[in-house]
Tab-separated table of C-alpha atoms in Angstrom:
chain	number	residue	atom	x	y	z
P	14	MET	CA	4.721	10.818	6.666
P	15	ASP	CA	5.456	7.860	4.379
P	16	LEU	CA	3.045	5.963	2.127
P	17	LEU	CA	2.157	2.265	2.024
P	18	ARG	CA	0.425	0.806	-1.019
P	19	PHE	CA	-1.169	-2.568	-0.392
P	20	ALA	CA	-3.380	-4.878	-2.419
P	21	THR	CA	-5.951	-7.325	-1.114
P	22	ALA	CA	-6.296	-10.755	-2.692
P	23	GLY	CA	-7.989	-14.088	-2.076
P	24	SER	CA	-11.010	-16.136	-3.099
P	25	VAL	CA	-14.517	-14.817	-3.601
P	26	ASP	CA	-16.414	-14.302	-0.310
P	27	ASP	CA	-13.271	-14.400	1.829
P	28	GLY	CA	-14.232	-10.926	3.070
P	29	LYS	CA	-11.767	-8.580	1.330
P	30	SER	CA	-14.198	-5.704	0.840
P	31	THR	CA	-15.603	-6.143	4.370
P	32	LEU	CA	-12.073	-5.990	5.799
P	33	ILE	CA	-11.322	-2.748	3.961
P	34	GLY	CA	-14.650	-1.342	5.155
P	35	ARG	CA	-13.674	-2.292	8.714
P	36	LEU	CA	-10.239	-0.622	8.343
P	37	LEU	CA	-11.878	2.554	7.043
P	38	LEU	CA	-14.510	2.520	9.802
P	39	ASP	CA	-12.267	1.738	12.774
P	40	SER	CA	-9.580	4.192	11.638
P	41	LYS	CA	-12.318	6.867	11.420
P	42	SER	CA	-11.673	7.421	7.700
P	43	ILE	CA	-15.300	7.609	6.522
P	44	PHE	CA	-17.943	10.284	6.990
P	45	GLU	CA	-21.091	9.803	9.042
P	46	ASP	CA	-23.342	10.181	6.001
P	47	GLN	CA	-21.391	7.415	4.204
P	48	LEU	CA	-21.900	5.085	7.163
P	49	GLU	CA	-25.578	6.009	7.389
P	50	ALA	CA	-26.044	5.271	3.673
P	51	VAL	CA	-24.388	1.845	4.079
P	52	GLU	CA	-26.524	1.081	7.147
P	53	ALA	CA	-29.704	2.055	5.252
P	54	THR	CA	-28.734	-0.122	2.259
P	55	SER	CA	-27.950	-3.055	4.563
P	56	GLN	CA	-31.382	-2.728	6.233
P	57	SER	CA	-33.160	-2.499	2.866
P	58	LYS	CA	-31.480	-5.766	1.849
P	59	GLY	CA	-32.755	-7.407	5.046
P	60	TYR	CA	-29.327	-7.849	6.687
P	61	ASP	CA	-29.141	-7.962	10.477
P	62	TYR	CA	-25.679	-6.339	10.345
P	63	THR	CA	-24.017	-3.395	8.571
P	64	ASP	CA	-22.486	-4.646	5.320
P	65	LEU	CA	-19.150	-2.785	5.318
P	66	ALA	CA	-18.300	-4.237	1.880
P	67	LEU	CA	-20.679	-1.642	0.417
P	68	LEU	CA	-18.055	1.021	1.207
P	69	THR	CA	-15.766	-0.365	-1.510
P	70	ASP	CA	-18.011	-2.254	-3.955
P	71	GLY	CA	-19.266	0.734	-5.909
P	72	LEU	CA	-20.484	-0.890	-9.152
P	73	ARG	CA	-24.167	-1.821	-9.254
P	74	SER	CA	-23.312	-5.342	-10.483
P	75	GLU	CA	-20.851	-5.711	-7.578
P	76	ARG	CA	-23.508	-4.799	-5.021
P	77	GLU	CA	-26.120	-7.055	-6.624
P	78	GLN	CA	-23.815	-10.092	-6.655
P	79	GLY	CA	-21.905	-9.260	-3.480
P	80	ILE	CA	-18.554	-9.577	-5.278
P	81	THR	CA	-15.719	-7.300	-6.417
P	82	ILE	CA	-15.215	-7.036	-10.198
P	83	ASP	CA	-13.067	-3.966	-10.831
P	84	VAL	CA	-10.046	-2.856	-8.814
P	85	ALA	CA	-11.347	-0.416	-6.178
P	86	TYR	CA	-8.811	2.069	-4.842
P	87	ARG	CA	-9.338	3.593	-1.404
P	88	TYR	CA	-7.245	6.146	0.461
P	89	PHE	CA	-6.927	6.708	4.189
P	90	ALA	CA	-4.413	7.814	6.754
P	91	THR	CA	-3.531	7.331	10.404
P	92	PRO	CA	-1.208	9.556	12.472
P	93	THR	CA	1.608	7.152	11.532
P	94	ARG	CA	1.236	6.556	7.800
P	95	LYS	CA	-0.786	7.189	4.625
P	96	PHE	CA	-2.332	4.232	2.783
P	97	ILE	CA	-3.539	3.423	-0.721
P	98	ILE	CA	-5.568	0.197	-0.879
P	99	ALA	CA	-6.224	-1.736	-4.081
P	100	ASP	CA	-9.201	-4.037	-3.454
P	101	THR	CA	-8.741	-6.645	-6.195
P	102	PRO	CA	-11.273	-9.223	-7.442
P	103	GLY	CA	-11.228	-12.829	-6.297
P	104	HIS	CA	-12.745	-14.465	-9.390
P	105	ILE	CA	-10.341	-16.396	-11.617
P	106	GLN	CA	-11.555	-14.522	-14.726
P	107	TYR	CA	-10.405	-11.225	-13.183
P	108	THR	CA	-6.774	-12.310	-12.703
P	109	ARG	CA	-5.661	-9.422	-14.960
P	110	ASN	CA	-7.387	-6.939	-12.610
P	111	MET	CA	-5.564	-8.484	-9.666
P	112	VAL	CA	-2.210	-8.172	-11.482
P	113	THR	CA	-2.962	-4.504	-12.237
P	114	GLY	CA	-3.807	-3.718	-8.609
P	115	ALA	CA	-0.805	-5.562	-7.157
P	116	SER	CA	1.836	-4.364	-9.636
P	117	THR	CA	2.614	-1.208	-7.613
P	118	ALA	CA	1.923	-2.635	-4.136
P	119	ASP	CA	4.447	-2.643	-1.298
P	120	LEU	CA	2.440	-5.297	0.544
P	121	GLY	CA	0.016	-8.038	-0.465
P	122	LEU	CA	-2.852	-8.953	1.878
P	123	VAL	CA	-4.214	-12.437	1.112
P	124	LEU	CA	-7.429	-13.377	2.904
P	125	VAL	CA	-8.544	-16.939	3.573
P	126	ASP	CA	-11.821	-18.112	5.089
P	127	ALA	CA	-11.008	-19.950	8.348
P	128	ARG	CA	-13.759	-22.483	7.532
P	129	GLN	CA	-12.408	-23.245	4.032
P	130	GLY	CA	-8.665	-23.019	4.621
P	131	LEU	CA	-6.325	-22.488	1.673
P	132	THR	CA	-8.074	-22.677	-1.699
P	133	GLU	CA	-6.711	-22.848	-5.224
P	134	GLN	CA	-7.434	-19.142	-5.678
P	135	SER	CA	-5.616	-18.084	-2.496
P	136	ARG	CA	-2.586	-20.097	-3.653
P	137	ARG	CA	-2.888	-18.550	-7.117
P	138	HIS	CA	-2.882	-15.035	-5.684
P	139	ALA	CA	0.107	-15.783	-3.446
P	140	VAL	CA	1.997	-17.013	-6.534
P	141	LEU	CA	1.048	-13.872	-8.462
P	142	LEU	CA	2.185	-11.622	-5.599
P	143	SER	CA	5.470	-13.520	-5.532
P	144	LEU	CA	5.821	-13.220	-9.318
P	145	LEU	CA	5.134	-9.472	-9.069
P	146	ARG	CA	7.881	-9.221	-6.421
P	147	VAL	CA	5.604	-7.705	-3.793
P	148	PRO	CA	8.119	-7.660	-0.899
P	149	HIS	CA	5.730	-8.101	2.064
P	150	LEU	CA	2.872	-10.574	2.417
P	151	VAL	CA	0.196	-10.839	5.099
P	152	LEU	CA	-2.037	-13.901	5.298
P	153	ALA	CA	-5.205	-12.828	7.130
P	154	VAL	CA	-7.158	-15.836	8.420
P	155	ASN	CA	-10.630	-14.270	8.352
P	156	LYS	CA	-13.994	-15.280	9.810
P	157	MET	CA	-12.420	-16.666	12.979
P	158	ASP	CA	-15.751	-15.906	14.719
P	159	LEU	CA	-17.361	-18.674	12.630
P	160	VAL	CA	-14.921	-21.305	13.951
P	161	ASP	CA	-15.271	-20.172	17.600
P	162	TYR	CA	-11.859	-18.464	17.471
P	163	ALA	CA	-10.175	-21.896	17.557
P	164	GLU	CA	-6.375	-21.761	17.797
P	165	ASP	CA	-5.912	-25.164	16.110
P	166	VAL	CA	-7.772	-23.941	12.973
P	167	TYR	CA	-5.432	-20.941	12.734
P	168	GLU	CA	-2.319	-23.048	13.371
P	169	LYS	CA	-3.286	-25.571	10.672
P	170	ILE	CA	-3.748	-22.851	8.022
P	171	HIS	CA	-0.582	-21.072	9.189
P	172	HIS	CA	1.494	-24.254	8.863
P	173	GLU	CA	0.014	-25.215	5.488
P	174	PHE	CA	0.658	-21.775	3.994
P	175	ALA	CA	4.181	-21.557	5.425
P	176	GLN	CA	4.978	-24.868	3.722
P	177	PHE	CA	3.551	-23.596	0.413
P	178	ALA	CA	5.411	-20.271	0.704
P	179	THR	CA	8.799	-22.032	0.767
P	180	LYS	CA	8.397	-22.544	-3.015
P	181	LEU	CA	7.811	-18.816	-3.572
P	182	ASN	CA	9.890	-15.666	-3.396
P	183	ILE	CA	8.306	-14.164	-0.251
P	184	PRO	CA	10.919	-12.326	1.846
P	185	ASP	CA	8.509	-11.260	4.610
P	186	LEU	CA	5.406	-13.168	5.781
P	187	GLU	CA	2.997	-12.393	8.645
P	188	VAL	CA	-0.061	-14.553	9.479
P	189	ILE	CA	-2.834	-12.829	11.482
P	190	PRO	CA	-6.174	-14.320	12.673
P	191	ILE	CA	-9.020	-11.798	12.280
P	192	SER	CA	-12.765	-11.281	12.033
P	193	ALA	CA	-13.401	-8.438	9.591
P	194	LEU	CA	-17.119	-8.414	10.408
P	195	ASN	CA	-16.610	-8.001	14.171
P	196	GLY	CA	-13.274	-6.158	14.029
P	197	ASP	CA	-11.222	-8.762	15.926
P	198	ASN	CA	-7.460	-8.074	15.511
P	199	VAL	CA	-8.132	-5.596	12.681
P	200	VAL	CA	-7.487	-2.308	14.474
P	201	GLU	CA	-8.085	-3.353	18.075
P	202	ARG	CA	-6.669	-6.493	19.686
P	203	SER	CA	-9.250	-9.255	20.218
P	204	ASP	CA	-10.121	-10.536	23.682
P	205	ALA	CA	-11.590	-13.614	21.996
P	206	MET	CA	-8.135	-14.838	20.879
P	207	PRO	CA	-5.842	-14.531	23.930
P	208	TRP	CA	-3.615	-17.263	22.449
P	209	TYR	CA	-2.487	-14.936	19.614
P	210	HIS	CA	0.472	-12.754	20.607
P	211	GLY	CA	1.339	-11.147	17.261
P	212	PRO	CA	0.417	-7.674	15.985
P	213	THR	CA	-3.027	-6.521	14.910
P	214	LEU	CA	-3.416	-5.980	11.185
P	215	MET	CA	-3.397	-2.185	11.483
P	216	HIS	CA	-0.315	-2.199	13.715
P	217	HIS	CA	1.538	-4.324	11.165
P	218	LEU	CA	0.455	-2.079	8.267
P	219	GLU	CA	1.584	1.010	10.173
P	220	HIS	CA	4.997	-0.354	11.105
P	221	VAL	CA	6.111	-2.656	8.261
P	222	HIS	CA	9.387	-1.235	6.904
P	223	VAL	CA	9.163	-0.455	3.169
P	224	ALA	CA	11.823	2.222	2.583
P	225	SER	CA	14.574	-0.377	2.060
P	226	ASP	CA	12.496	-2.257	-0.556
P	227	ARG	CA	13.272	0.360	-3.185
P	228	ASP	CA	16.533	0.408	-5.151
P	229	LEU	CA	18.460	3.346	-3.696
P	230	VAL	CA	21.748	2.483	-5.427
P	231	ASP	CA	21.126	2.550	-9.197
P	232	VAL	CA	20.005	6.032	-10.325
P	233	ARG	CA	17.176	5.808	-12.861
P	234	PHE	CA	15.282	8.958	-13.890
P	235	PRO	CA	13.006	8.496	-16.945
P	236	VAL	CA	12.228	11.916	-18.422
P	237	GLN	CA	8.504	12.527	-18.780
P	238	PHE	CA	8.379	16.151	-19.818
P	239	VAL	CA	10.733	18.997	-20.775
P	240	VAL	CA	9.866	22.116	-18.763
P	241	ARG	CA	10.363	25.389	-20.714
P	242	PRO	CA	8.189	28.153	-19.168
P	243	LYS	CA	9.442	30.871	-21.595
P	244	SER	CA	8.275	33.565	-19.188
P	245	ASP	CA	10.154	36.748	-18.269
P	246	GLU	CA	10.834	35.390	-14.786
P	247	PHE	CA	12.129	32.003	-16.023
P	248	HIS	CA	13.316	32.997	-19.490
P	249	ASP	CA	16.254	30.560	-19.679
P	250	TYR	CA	14.769	27.811	-17.494
P	251	ARG	CA	15.114	24.277	-18.886
P	252	GLY	CA	14.250	21.353	-16.648
P	253	TYR	CA	13.432	17.687	-17.085
P	254	ALA	CA	10.413	16.473	-15.120
P	255	GLY	CA	9.740	12.877	-14.112
P	256	GLN	CA	9.510	10.396	-11.259
P	257	VAL	CA	12.676	8.960	-9.734
P	258	ALA	CA	12.571	5.229	-10.491
P	259	GLY	CA	15.740	4.247	-8.637
P	260	GLY	CA	18.734	5.520	-6.701
P	261	VAL	CA	19.355	8.887	-5.052
P	262	ILE	CA	19.970	11.852	-7.372
P	263	LYS	CA	22.100	14.565	-5.778
P	264	LYS	CA	23.043	18.072	-6.775
P	265	GLY	CA	26.505	17.958	-8.372
P	266	ASP	CA	26.237	14.332	-9.574
P	267	GLU	CA	27.870	13.492	-12.892
P	268	VAL	CA	25.200	11.894	-15.066
P	269	ILE	CA	24.691	10.415	-18.515
P	270	VAL	CA	21.639	10.879	-20.726
P	271	LEU	CA	20.540	7.746	-22.549
P	272	PRO	CA	20.311	6.664	-25.311
P	273	SER	CA	22.399	9.584	-26.685
P	274	GLY	CA	25.301	9.009	-24.271
P	275	MET	CA	25.816	12.739	-23.591
P	276	THR	CA	27.165	13.590	-20.126
P	277	SER	CA	26.549	16.512	-17.784
P	278	THR	CA	26.232	17.475	-14.116
P	279	VAL	CA	23.087	17.903	-12.038
P	280	GLU	CA	22.851	21.664	-11.470
P	281	ALA	CA	19.641	21.680	-9.419
P	282	ILE	CA	16.655	19.551	-8.355
P	283	ASP	CA	13.330	21.388	-8.131
P	284	LEU	CA	10.150	20.382	-6.316
P	285	PHE	CA	7.433	22.965	-6.996
P	286	ASP	CA	9.093	26.233	-5.894
P	287	THR	CA	11.624	24.515	-3.609
P	288	GLU	CA	15.153	23.512	-4.533
P	289	LEU	CA	16.279	20.141	-3.111
P	290	ASP	CA	19.726	18.724	-2.433
P	291	GLU	CA	18.639	15.197	-3.402
P	292	ALA	CA	15.692	13.147	-4.664
P	293	PHE	CA	14.829	9.469	-4.284
P	294	PRO	CA	12.025	7.039	-5.303
P	295	PRO	CA	9.142	7.633	-5.734
P	296	MET	CA	9.552	11.443	-5.726
P	297	SER	CA	8.393	13.444	-8.760
P	298	VAL	CA	10.859	16.275	-9.401
P	299	THR	CA	12.383	18.462	-12.111
P	300	VAL	CA	16.106	18.007	-12.755
P	301	ARG	CA	18.217	20.798	-14.258
P	302	LEU	CA	21.541	20.002	-15.928
P	303	ALA	CA	24.618	22.241	-16.148
P	304	ASP	CA	24.985	21.767	-19.912
P	305	ASP	CA	22.570	22.302	-22.810
P	306	VAL	CA	22.182	18.611	-23.609
P	307	ASP	CA	19.496	17.390	-26.001
P	308	VAL	CA	17.043	15.580	-23.708
P	309	SER	CA	13.451	14.623	-24.593
P	310	ARG	CA	10.571	12.495	-23.287
P	311	GLY	CA	11.541	8.829	-23.124
P	312	ASP	CA	15.218	9.501	-22.388
P	313	MET	CA	16.737	8.402	-19.095
P	314	ILE	CA	19.187	10.130	-16.775
P	315	ALA	CA	21.554	7.777	-14.893
P	316	ARG	CA	25.001	7.846	-13.292
P	317	ILE	CA	27.906	7.592	-15.715
P	318	ASN	CA	29.401	4.375	-14.324
P	319	ASN	CA	26.081	2.749	-13.393
P	320	ALA	CA	23.739	3.030	-16.362
P	321	PRO	CA	21.361	0.488	-17.903
P	322	GLN	CA	22.403	-0.999	-21.220
P	323	PRO	CA	20.019	-0.079	-24.085
P	324	SER	CA	18.354	-3.323	-25.176
P	325	GLN	CA	16.137	-4.374	-28.067
P	326	ASP	CA	15.905	-8.108	-27.325
P	327	ILE	CA	13.704	-8.570	-24.253
P	328	ASP	CA	13.028	-11.778	-22.317
P	329	ALA	CA	9.993	-11.312	-20.038
P	330	MET	CA	7.082	-12.888	-18.191
P	331	VAL	CA	3.863	-11.531	-19.731
P	332	CYS	CA	0.348	-11.551	-18.284
P	333	TRP	CA	-2.069	-11.460	-21.223
P	334	MET	CA	-5.183	-9.353	-20.646
P	335	THR	CA	-7.513	-9.733	-23.624
P	336	ASN	CA	-9.667	-12.383	-25.298
P	337	GLN	CA	-7.678	-12.419	-28.543
P	338	PRO	CA	-4.651	-14.648	-27.775
P	339	LEU	CA	-1.042	-13.497	-27.970
P	340	ARG	CA	0.647	-15.209	-30.936
P	341	PRO	CA	4.247	-15.514	-32.174
P	342	ARG	CA	5.115	-12.937	-34.888
P	343	GLN	CA	2.440	-10.585	-33.524
P	344	LYS	CA	3.247	-6.842	-33.589
P	345	LEU	CA	2.247	-4.575	-30.713
P	346	ALA	CA	3.061	-1.167	-29.274
P	347	ILE	CA	5.169	-1.238	-26.105
P	348	LYS	CA	5.418	1.366	-23.330
P	349	HIS	CA	8.370	1.135	-20.969
P	350	THR	CA	8.644	3.895	-18.336
P	351	THR	CA	8.113	7.028	-20.477
P	352	ARG	CA	9.396	5.489	-23.718
P	353	MET	CA	7.124	4.255	-26.513
P	354	GLY	CA	8.011	1.861	-29.320
P	355	ARG	CA	6.833	-1.186	-31.228
P	356	ALA	CA	7.564	-4.817	-30.446
P	357	LEU	CA	7.538	-8.099	-32.357
P	358	VAL	CA	6.753	-11.336	-30.476
P	359	LYS	CA	9.685	-13.566	-31.461
P	360	ASP	CA	8.757	-16.602	-29.390
P	361	ILE	CA	6.581	-17.906	-26.551
P	362	GLN	CA	8.765	-20.309	-24.564
P	363	TYR	CA	6.253	-21.657	-22.056
P	364	ARG	CA	3.043	-20.943	-20.179
P	365	LEU	CA	3.195	-20.824	-16.368
P	366	ASP	CA	0.619	-22.739	-14.334
P	367	VAL	CA	0.154	-20.285	-11.478
P	368	ASN	CA	-1.396	-22.968	-9.272
P	369	THR	CA	1.520	-25.422	-9.393
P	370	LEU	CA	4.337	-23.236	-10.846
P	371	HIS	CA	4.662	-25.907	-13.556
P	372	ARG	CA	6.092	-24.650	-16.878
P	373	ASP	CA	3.883	-25.875	-19.697
P	374	SER	CA	5.990	-25.875	-22.875
P	375	ASP	CA	3.952	-28.154	-25.166
P	376	ASP	CA	2.817	-27.061	-28.652
P	377	VAL	CA	-0.507	-25.679	-27.422
P	378	ALA	CA	1.175	-23.499	-24.791
P	379	THR	CA	3.841	-22.104	-27.127
P	380	LYS	CA	1.356	-21.270	-29.902
P	381	GLY	CA	-0.288	-18.558	-27.833
P	382	LEU	CA	-1.295	-17.053	-24.493
P	383	GLY	CA	-5.012	-16.743	-23.698
P	384	LEU	CA	-6.871	-14.315	-21.452
P	385	ASN	CA	-5.368	-14.108	-17.911
P	386	GLU	CA	-2.549	-16.535	-18.802
P	387	ILE	CA	1.101	-15.851	-17.933
P	388	GLY	CA	4.014	-17.030	-20.038
P	389	ARG	CA	7.649	-16.403	-20.864
P	390	VAL	CA	7.899	-14.367	-24.050
P	391	GLN	CA	10.769	-13.173	-26.269
P	392	LEU	CA	10.312	-9.698	-27.782
P	393	ARG	CA	12.249	-7.610	-30.302
P	394	THR	CA	11.656	-3.863	-30.008
P	395	THR	CA	12.090	-1.114	-32.618
P	396	VAL	CA	13.654	1.269	-30.083
P	397	PRO	CA	16.215	0.344	-27.431
P	398	LEU	CA	14.656	0.054	-23.961
P	399	LEU	CA	16.610	1.421	-20.995
P	400	CYS	CA	15.659	-1.385	-18.644
P	401	ASP	CA	16.740	-3.461	-15.663
P	402	PRO	CA	15.619	-6.941	-14.571
P	403	TYR	CA	12.262	-6.763	-12.765
P	404	ALA	CA	13.833	-8.452	-9.723
P	405	LYS	CA	16.172	-5.457	-9.422
P	406	ASN	CA	13.791	-2.587	-10.189
P	407	ARG	CA	10.006	-3.007	-10.529
P	408	THR	CA	9.657	0.281	-12.440
P	409	THR	CA	12.398	-0.024	-15.061
P	410	GLY	CA	11.839	-3.793	-15.200
P	411	SER	CA	8.197	-3.626	-16.300
P	412	PHE	CA	6.282	-2.625	-19.420
P	413	ILE	CA	2.835	-2.766	-20.978
P	414	LEU	CA	1.799	-4.009	-24.428
P	415	ILE	CA	-0.799	-2.048	-26.386
P	416	ASP	CA	-2.999	-2.984	-29.342
P	417	GLU	CA	-2.082	-0.343	-31.946
P	418	ALA	CA	-5.469	-0.522	-33.661
P	419	THR	CA	-7.565	0.137	-30.545
P	420	GLY	CA	-5.099	1.728	-28.092
P	421	VAL	CA	-6.157	-0.840	-25.476
P	422	THR	CA	-3.597	-2.276	-23.013
P	423	VAL	CA	-3.473	-6.012	-23.766
P	424	GLY	CA	-0.504	-7.240	-21.737
P	425	ALA	CA	1.780	-6.468	-18.784
P	426	GLY	CA	5.369	-7.666	-18.702
P	427	MET	CA	8.125	-8.284	-16.155
P	428	ILE	CA	11.613	-8.330	-17.654
P	429	ASN	CA	13.890	-11.280	-16.855
P	430	THR	CA	16.870	-10.269	-18.998
P	431	ALA	CA	17.599	-7.901	-21.851
P	432	ASN	CA	20.337	-7.976	-24.516
């Protein structure tokens, strides 16, 4: 059974948390006592309906304000597929949280209120999903019950968003009219909208094809841990554990270990106590090599004739995540796959307006990036990074920046080019 990761996005009060609650409820993924607790809380608040948003908004401040602040992860499964949902905040000041939740998503689910239509924040989130190269996008036109399930309202929003999406990198777009509160077109097809002939939201989530979104050509295996049991049973065992970031690794493949440049052959691929013939993204496995090559955490195993070039000069789009602005000449720690190093900010070329896609390159923009701002940044690293462009591989094309004094993650980057 395969896995789909998807992130919700949209403006405040568009109904993201309610929609997730509805998905969990109608797919029978919550326990009776959970539902009873939500019903009791809804009654105590004086609601005349069950507030399904309470299933995901766990923080006290979220429940008091009726908004999502942190990224809430929820897990459920149907007979067809497993799901991980990242319920991301709608407020503009939580853009960094939205970027975090969507960075690993296979699909982005943008909600709009049928009464409001497209807002600045729904456009902003669509731009961010495009920037993060989320390959599939669903626009859910919610609260259709409040506009009497009118087809012309849906068609207007559909047309407006389709026009806007032509400026973005969105390979796959589906627009679905729903009512999260009543469950129309969420899991079951709605009788109230006979004019809509597309899939329900759950049907689309179960059947959207994601296997081909991953790079299955360029083998990338960042080593996370060297496995040496040193037991009588596995006295001479030496394996290299990690998650396959790209390509298909097969037993017998000739490989190169970077950055040392030593070559060997894949002797075996282990998964727990099972030996595999091949491994592919995003499997976590242990690779054994035929030769005693010096391999450590942070190294990368790749094919001999298809390996990334070690790079220290990095050109990337960076989302800045802290109140202290990012400045030229600033020094930070950098983590790329399993490799750690230090980085110097050489230059900030421009700041991106995520509402208009305008590149702001005036003096103010190039002097620093503020909280939640995204800009194009030039970095010089102390160690060579074994990277690919983000457009090619979202794992080897991304990194995080860390404040060395506090250990706090302060930025997330998407690599354009590396030299």
